mmCIF file with all atom_site columns, C-alpha atoms in Angstrom:
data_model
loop_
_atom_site.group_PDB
_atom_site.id
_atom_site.type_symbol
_atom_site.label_atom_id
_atom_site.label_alt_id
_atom_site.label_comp_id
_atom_site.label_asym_id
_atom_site.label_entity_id
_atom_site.label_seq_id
_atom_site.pdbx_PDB_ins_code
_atom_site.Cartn_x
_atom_site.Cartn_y
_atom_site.Cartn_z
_atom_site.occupancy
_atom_site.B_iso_or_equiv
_atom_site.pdbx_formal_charge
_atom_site.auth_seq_id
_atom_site.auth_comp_id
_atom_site.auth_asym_id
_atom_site.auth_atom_id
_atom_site.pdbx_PDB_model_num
ATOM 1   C CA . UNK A 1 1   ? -8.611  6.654   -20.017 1.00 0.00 ? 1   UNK A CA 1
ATOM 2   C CA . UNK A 1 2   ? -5.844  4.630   -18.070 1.00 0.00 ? 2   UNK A CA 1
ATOM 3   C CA . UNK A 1 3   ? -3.398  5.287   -20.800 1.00 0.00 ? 3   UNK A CA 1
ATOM 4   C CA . UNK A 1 4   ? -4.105  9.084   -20.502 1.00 0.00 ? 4   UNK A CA 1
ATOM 5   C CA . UNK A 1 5   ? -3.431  8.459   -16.720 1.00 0.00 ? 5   UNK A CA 1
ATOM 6   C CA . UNK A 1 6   ? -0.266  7.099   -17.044 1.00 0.00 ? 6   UNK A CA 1
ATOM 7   C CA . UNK A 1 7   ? 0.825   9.413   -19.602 1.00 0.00 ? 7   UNK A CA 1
ATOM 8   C CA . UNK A 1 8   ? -0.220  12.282  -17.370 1.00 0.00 ? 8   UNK A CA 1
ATOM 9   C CA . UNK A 1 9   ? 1.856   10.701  -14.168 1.00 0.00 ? 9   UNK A CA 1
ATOM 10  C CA . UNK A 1 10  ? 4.949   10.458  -16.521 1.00 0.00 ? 10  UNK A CA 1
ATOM 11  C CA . UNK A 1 11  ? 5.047   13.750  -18.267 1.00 0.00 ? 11  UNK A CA 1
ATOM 12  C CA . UNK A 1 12  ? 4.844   15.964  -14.489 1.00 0.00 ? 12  UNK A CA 1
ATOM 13  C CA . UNK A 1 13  ? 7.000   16.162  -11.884 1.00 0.00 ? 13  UNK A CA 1
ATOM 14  C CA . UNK A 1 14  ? 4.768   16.265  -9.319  1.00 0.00 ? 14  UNK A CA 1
ATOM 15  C CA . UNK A 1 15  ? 1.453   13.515  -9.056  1.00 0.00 ? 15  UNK A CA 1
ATOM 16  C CA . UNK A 1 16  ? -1.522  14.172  -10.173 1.00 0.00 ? 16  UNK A CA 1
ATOM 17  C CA . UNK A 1 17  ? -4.588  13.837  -8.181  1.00 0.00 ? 17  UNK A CA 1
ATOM 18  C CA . UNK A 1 18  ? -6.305  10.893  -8.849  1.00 0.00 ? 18  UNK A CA 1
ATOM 19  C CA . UNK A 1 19  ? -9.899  10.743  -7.975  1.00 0.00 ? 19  UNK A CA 1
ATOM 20  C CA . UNK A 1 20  ? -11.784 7.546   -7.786  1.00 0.00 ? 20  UNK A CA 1
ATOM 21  C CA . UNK A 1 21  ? -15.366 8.749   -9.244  1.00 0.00 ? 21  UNK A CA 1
ATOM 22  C CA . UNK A 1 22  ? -13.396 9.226   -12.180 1.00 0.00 ? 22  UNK A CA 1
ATOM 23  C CA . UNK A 1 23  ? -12.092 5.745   -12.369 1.00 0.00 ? 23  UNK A CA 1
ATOM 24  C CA . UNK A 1 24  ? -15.926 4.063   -11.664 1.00 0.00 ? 24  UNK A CA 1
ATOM 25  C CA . UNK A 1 25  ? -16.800 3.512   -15.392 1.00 0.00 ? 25  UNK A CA 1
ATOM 26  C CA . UNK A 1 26  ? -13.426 1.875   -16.282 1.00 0.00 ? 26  UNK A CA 1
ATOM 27  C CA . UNK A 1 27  ? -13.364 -0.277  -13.409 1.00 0.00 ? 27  UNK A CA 1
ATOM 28  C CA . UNK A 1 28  ? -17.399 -1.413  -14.152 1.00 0.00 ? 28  UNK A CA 1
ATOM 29  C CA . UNK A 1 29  ? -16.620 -1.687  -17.507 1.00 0.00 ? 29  UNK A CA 1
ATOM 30  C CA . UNK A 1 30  ? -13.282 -3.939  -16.833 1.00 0.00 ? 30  UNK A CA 1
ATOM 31  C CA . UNK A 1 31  ? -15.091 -6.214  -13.998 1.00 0.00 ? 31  UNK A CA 1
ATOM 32  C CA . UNK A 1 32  ? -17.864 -6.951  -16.644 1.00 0.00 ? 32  UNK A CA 1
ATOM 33  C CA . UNK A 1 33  ? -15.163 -7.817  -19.250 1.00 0.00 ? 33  UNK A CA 1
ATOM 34  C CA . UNK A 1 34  ? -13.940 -10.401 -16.482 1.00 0.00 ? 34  UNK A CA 1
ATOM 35  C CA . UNK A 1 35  ? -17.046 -11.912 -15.901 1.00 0.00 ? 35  UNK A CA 1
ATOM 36  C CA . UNK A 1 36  ? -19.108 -11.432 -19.341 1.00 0.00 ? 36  UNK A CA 1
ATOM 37  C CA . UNK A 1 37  ? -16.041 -12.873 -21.814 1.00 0.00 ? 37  UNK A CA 1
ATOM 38  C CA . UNK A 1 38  ? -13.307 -15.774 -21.291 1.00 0.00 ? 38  UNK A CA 1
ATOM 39  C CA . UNK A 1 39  ? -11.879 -15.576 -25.155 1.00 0.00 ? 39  UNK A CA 1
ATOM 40  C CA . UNK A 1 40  ? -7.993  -14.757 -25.574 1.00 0.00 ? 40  UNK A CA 1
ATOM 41  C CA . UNK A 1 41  ? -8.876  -11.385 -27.205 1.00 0.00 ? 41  UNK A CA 1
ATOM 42  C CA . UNK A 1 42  ? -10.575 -9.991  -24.456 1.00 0.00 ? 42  UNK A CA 1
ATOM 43  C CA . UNK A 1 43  ? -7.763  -11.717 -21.662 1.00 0.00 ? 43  UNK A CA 1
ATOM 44  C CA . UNK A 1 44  ? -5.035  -9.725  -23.533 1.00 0.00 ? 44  UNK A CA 1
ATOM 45  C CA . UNK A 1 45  ? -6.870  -6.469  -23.336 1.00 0.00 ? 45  UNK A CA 1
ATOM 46  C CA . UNK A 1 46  ? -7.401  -7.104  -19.604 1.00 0.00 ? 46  UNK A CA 1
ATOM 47  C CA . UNK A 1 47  ? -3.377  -7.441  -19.226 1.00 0.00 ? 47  UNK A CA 1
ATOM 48  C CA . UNK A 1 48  ? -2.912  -4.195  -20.910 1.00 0.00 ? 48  UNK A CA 1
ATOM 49  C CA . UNK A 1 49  ? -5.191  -2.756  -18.866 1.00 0.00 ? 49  UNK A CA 1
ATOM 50  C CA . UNK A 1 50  ? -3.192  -4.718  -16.145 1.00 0.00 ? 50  UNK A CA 1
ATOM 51  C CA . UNK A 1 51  ? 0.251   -3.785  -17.315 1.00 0.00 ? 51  UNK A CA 1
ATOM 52  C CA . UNK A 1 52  ? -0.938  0.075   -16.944 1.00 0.00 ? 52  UNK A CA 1
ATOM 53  C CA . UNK A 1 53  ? -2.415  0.146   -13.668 1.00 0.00 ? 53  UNK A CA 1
ATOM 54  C CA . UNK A 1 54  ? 1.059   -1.512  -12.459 1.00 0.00 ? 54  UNK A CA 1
ATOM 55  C CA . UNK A 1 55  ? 2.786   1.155   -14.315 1.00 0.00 ? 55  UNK A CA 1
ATOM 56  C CA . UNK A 1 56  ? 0.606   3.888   -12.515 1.00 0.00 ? 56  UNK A CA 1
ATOM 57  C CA . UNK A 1 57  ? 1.450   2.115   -9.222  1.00 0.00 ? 57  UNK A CA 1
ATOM 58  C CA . UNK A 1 58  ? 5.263   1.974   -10.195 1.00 0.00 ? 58  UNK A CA 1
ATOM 59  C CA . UNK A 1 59  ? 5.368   5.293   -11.258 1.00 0.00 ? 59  UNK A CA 1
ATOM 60  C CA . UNK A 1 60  ? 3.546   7.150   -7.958  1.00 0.00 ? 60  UNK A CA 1
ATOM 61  C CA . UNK A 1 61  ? 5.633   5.061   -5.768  1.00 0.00 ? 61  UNK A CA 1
ATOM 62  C CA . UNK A 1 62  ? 8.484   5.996   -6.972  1.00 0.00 ? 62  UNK A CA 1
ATOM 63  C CA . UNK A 1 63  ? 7.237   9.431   -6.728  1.00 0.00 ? 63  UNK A CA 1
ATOM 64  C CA . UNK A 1 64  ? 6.496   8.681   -3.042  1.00 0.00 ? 64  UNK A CA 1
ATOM 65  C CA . UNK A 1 65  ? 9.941   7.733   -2.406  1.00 0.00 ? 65  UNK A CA 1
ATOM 66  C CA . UNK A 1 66  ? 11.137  10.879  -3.766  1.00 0.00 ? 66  UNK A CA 1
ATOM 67  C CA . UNK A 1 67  ? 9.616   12.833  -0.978  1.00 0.00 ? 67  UNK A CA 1
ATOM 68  C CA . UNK A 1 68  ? 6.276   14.144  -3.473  1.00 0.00 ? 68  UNK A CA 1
ATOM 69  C CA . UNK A 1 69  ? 3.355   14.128  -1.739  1.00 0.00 ? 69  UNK A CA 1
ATOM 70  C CA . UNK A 1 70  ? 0.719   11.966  -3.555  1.00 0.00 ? 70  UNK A CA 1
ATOM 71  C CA . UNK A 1 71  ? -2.649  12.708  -3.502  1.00 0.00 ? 71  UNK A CA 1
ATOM 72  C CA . UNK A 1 72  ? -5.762  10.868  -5.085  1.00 0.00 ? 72  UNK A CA 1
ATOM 73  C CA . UNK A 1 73  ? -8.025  7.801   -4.314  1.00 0.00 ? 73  UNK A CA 1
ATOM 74  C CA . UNK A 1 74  ? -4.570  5.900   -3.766  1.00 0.00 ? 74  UNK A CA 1
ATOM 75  C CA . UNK A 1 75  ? -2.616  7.921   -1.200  1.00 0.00 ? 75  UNK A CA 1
ATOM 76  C CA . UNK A 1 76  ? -3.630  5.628   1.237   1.00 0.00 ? 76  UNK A CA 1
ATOM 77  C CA . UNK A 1 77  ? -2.365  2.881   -0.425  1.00 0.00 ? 77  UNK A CA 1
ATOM 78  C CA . UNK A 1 78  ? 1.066   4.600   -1.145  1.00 0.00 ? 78  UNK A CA 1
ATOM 79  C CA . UNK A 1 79  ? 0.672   5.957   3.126   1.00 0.00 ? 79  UNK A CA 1
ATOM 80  C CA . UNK A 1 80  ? 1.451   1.654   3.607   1.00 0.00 ? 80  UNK A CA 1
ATOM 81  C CA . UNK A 1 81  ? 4.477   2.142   1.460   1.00 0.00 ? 81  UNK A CA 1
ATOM 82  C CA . UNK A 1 82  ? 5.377   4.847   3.520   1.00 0.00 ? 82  UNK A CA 1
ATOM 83  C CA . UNK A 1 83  ? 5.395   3.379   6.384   1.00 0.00 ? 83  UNK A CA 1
ATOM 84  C CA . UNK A 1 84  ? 7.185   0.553   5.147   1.00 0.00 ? 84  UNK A CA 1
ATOM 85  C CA . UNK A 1 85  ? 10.144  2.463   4.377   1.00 0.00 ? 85  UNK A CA 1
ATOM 86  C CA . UNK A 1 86  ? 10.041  4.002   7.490   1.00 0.00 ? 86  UNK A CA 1
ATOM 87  C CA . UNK A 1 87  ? 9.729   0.889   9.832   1.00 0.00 ? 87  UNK A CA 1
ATOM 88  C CA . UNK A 1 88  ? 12.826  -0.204  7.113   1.00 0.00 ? 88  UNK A CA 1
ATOM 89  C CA . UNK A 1 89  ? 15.523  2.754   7.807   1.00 0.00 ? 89  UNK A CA 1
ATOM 90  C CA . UNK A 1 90  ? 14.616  2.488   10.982  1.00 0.00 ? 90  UNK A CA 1
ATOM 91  C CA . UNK A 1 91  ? 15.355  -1.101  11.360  1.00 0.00 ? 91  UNK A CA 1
ATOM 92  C CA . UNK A 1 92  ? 18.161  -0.851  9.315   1.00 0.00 ? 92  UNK A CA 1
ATOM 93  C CA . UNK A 1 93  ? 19.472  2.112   11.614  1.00 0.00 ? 93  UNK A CA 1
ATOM 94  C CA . UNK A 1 94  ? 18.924  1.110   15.029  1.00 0.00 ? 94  UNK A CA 1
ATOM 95  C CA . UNK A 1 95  ? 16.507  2.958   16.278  1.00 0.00 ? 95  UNK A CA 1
ATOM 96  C CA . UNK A 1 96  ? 14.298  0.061   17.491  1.00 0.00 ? 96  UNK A CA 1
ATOM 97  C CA . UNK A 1 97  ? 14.924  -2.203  20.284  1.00 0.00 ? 97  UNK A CA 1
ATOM 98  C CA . UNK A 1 98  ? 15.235  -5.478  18.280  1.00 0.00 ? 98  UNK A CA 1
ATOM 99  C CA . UNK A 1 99  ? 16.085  -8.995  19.609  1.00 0.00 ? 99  UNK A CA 1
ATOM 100 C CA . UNK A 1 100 ? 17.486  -10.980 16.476  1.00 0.00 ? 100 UNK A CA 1
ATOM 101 C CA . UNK A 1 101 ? 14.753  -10.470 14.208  1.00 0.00 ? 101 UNK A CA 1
ATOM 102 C CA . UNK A 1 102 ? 11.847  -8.492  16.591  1.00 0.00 ? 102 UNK A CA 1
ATOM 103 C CA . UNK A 1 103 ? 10.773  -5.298  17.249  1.00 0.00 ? 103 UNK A CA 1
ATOM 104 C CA . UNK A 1 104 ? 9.663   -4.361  20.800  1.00 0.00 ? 104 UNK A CA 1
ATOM 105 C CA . UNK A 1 105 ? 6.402   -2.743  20.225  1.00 0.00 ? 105 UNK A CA 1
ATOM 106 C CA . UNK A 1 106 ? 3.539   -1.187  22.329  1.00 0.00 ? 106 UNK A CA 1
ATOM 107 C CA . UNK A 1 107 ? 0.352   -2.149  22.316  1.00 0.00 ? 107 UNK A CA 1
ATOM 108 C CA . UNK A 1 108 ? -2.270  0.570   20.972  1.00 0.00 ? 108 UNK A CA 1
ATOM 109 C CA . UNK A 1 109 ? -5.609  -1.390  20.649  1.00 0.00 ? 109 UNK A CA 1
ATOM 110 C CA . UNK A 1 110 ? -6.738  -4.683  22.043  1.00 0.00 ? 110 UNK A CA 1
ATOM 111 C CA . UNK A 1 111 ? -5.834  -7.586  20.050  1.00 0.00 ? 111 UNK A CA 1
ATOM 112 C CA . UNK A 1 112 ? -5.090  -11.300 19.778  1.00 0.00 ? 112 UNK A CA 1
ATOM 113 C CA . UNK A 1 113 ? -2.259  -13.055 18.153  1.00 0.00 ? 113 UNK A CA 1
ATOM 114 C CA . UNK A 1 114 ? -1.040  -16.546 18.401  1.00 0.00 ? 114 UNK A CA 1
ATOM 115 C CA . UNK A 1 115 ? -3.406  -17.414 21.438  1.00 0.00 ? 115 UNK A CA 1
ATOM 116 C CA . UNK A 1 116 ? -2.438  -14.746 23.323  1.00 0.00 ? 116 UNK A CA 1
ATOM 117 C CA . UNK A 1 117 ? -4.624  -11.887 24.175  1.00 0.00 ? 117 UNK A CA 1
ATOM 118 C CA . UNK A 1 118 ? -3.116  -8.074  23.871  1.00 0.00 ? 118 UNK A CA 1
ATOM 119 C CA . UNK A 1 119 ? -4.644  -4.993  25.520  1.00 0.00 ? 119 UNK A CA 1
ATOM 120 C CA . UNK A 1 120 ? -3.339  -1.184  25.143  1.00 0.00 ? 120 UNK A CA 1
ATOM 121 C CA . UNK A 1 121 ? 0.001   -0.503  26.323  1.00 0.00 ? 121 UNK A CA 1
ATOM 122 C CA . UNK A 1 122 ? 1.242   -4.386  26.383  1.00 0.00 ? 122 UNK A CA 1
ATOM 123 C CA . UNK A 1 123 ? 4.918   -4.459  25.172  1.00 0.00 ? 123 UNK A CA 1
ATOM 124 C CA . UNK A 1 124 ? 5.420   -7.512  22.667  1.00 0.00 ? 124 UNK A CA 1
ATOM 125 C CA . UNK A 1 125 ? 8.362   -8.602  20.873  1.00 0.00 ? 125 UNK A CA 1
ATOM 126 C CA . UNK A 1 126 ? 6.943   -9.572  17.182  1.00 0.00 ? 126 UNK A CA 1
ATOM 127 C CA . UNK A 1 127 ? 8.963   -10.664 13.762  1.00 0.00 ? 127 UNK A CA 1
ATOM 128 C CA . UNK A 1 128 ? 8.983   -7.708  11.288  1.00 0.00 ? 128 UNK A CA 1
ATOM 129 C CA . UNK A 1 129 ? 6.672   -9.415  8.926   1.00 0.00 ? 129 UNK A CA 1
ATOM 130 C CA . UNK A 1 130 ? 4.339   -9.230  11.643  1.00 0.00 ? 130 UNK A CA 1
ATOM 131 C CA . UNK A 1 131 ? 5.296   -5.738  12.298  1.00 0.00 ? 131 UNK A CA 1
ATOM 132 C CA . UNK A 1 132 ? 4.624   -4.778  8.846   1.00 0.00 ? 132 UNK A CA 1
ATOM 133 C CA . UNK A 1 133 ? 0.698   -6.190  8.998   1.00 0.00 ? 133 UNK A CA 1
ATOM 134 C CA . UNK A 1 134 ? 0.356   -4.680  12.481  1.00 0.00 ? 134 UNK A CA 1
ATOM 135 C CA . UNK A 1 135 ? 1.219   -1.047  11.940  1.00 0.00 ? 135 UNK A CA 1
ATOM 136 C CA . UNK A 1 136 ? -1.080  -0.959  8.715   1.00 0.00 ? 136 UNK A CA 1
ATOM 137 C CA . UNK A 1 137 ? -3.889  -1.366  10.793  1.00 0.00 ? 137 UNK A CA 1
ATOM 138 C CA . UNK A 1 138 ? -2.462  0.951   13.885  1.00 0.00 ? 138 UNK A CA 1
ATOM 139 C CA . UNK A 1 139 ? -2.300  -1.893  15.922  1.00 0.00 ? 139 UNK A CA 1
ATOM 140 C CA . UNK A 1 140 ? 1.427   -1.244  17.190  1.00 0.00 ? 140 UNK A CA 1
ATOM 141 C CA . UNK A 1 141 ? 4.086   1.491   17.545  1.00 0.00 ? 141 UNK A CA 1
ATOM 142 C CA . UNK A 1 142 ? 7.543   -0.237  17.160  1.00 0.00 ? 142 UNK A CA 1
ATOM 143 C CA . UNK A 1 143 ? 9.520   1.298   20.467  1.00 0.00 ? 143 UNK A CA 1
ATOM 144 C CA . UNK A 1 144 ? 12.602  3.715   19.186  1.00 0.00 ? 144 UNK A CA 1
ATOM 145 C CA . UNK A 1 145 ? 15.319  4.062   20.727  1.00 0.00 ? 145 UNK A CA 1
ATOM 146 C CA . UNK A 1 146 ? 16.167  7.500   22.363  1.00 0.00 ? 146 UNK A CA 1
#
């Protein structure tokens, strides 16, 4: 069923939409193969199985970055890529205020990091890795430049 998947995602241009109640009896049927065998046989199978889901990843992403909109049980994995790329050009480009390697950003939700206790519309200078974790979880808003 994964194979078909993948073949599917390769042969269109656009993405197909993935639903997850479709995937259900795969995934129960790999997580049982996990726990039920430990022989070499049933290892390699899992790495195929391994190998394809990567190339379904690989392939949507790189539909992502081509501007298609992606749609399925995964888009909200692929919306984190997303933003990556945009907290990326826009670092890249200047359009944050940065000091050496932070972002200024605002404050959306209360928080703590590093001790230090945040409430809505705090401004806090953070690393970019930070950045990255922050603005998955809505957290932050990097502050652009005008």
């Amino acid at each position: 069923m994964l194979d078909e998947i993948v073949l599917n995602e390769t042969l269109k241009e656009e993405s197909t939409e993935i639903q997850l109640k479709d995937l259900y009896q795969l995934i129960s049927q790999l997580r049982k193969i996990r726990r039920k065998y430990s022989d070499d046989l049933h290892k390699k199978e899992l790495s195929v199985y391994e190998e394809l889901a990567e190339s379904l990843f690989e392939l949507r992403s790189s539909k992502l970055i081509e501007g298609i909109n992606i749609k399925g049980f995964d888009s909200e994995f692929l919306d984190i890529l997303n933003q990556m790329k945009r907290i990326y050009v826009n670092f890249i480009s200047g359009k944050y205020f940065t000091q050496e390697d932070k972002i200024l950003c605002l404050v959306k939700v209360k928080f703590s990091i590093n001790d230090m206790n945040l409430y809505p519309g705090d401004l806090i200078l953070l690393p970019l890795k930070q950045v990255l974790a922050l603005i998955t979880l809505d957290y932050i808003t990097p502050i652009e430049v005008e």
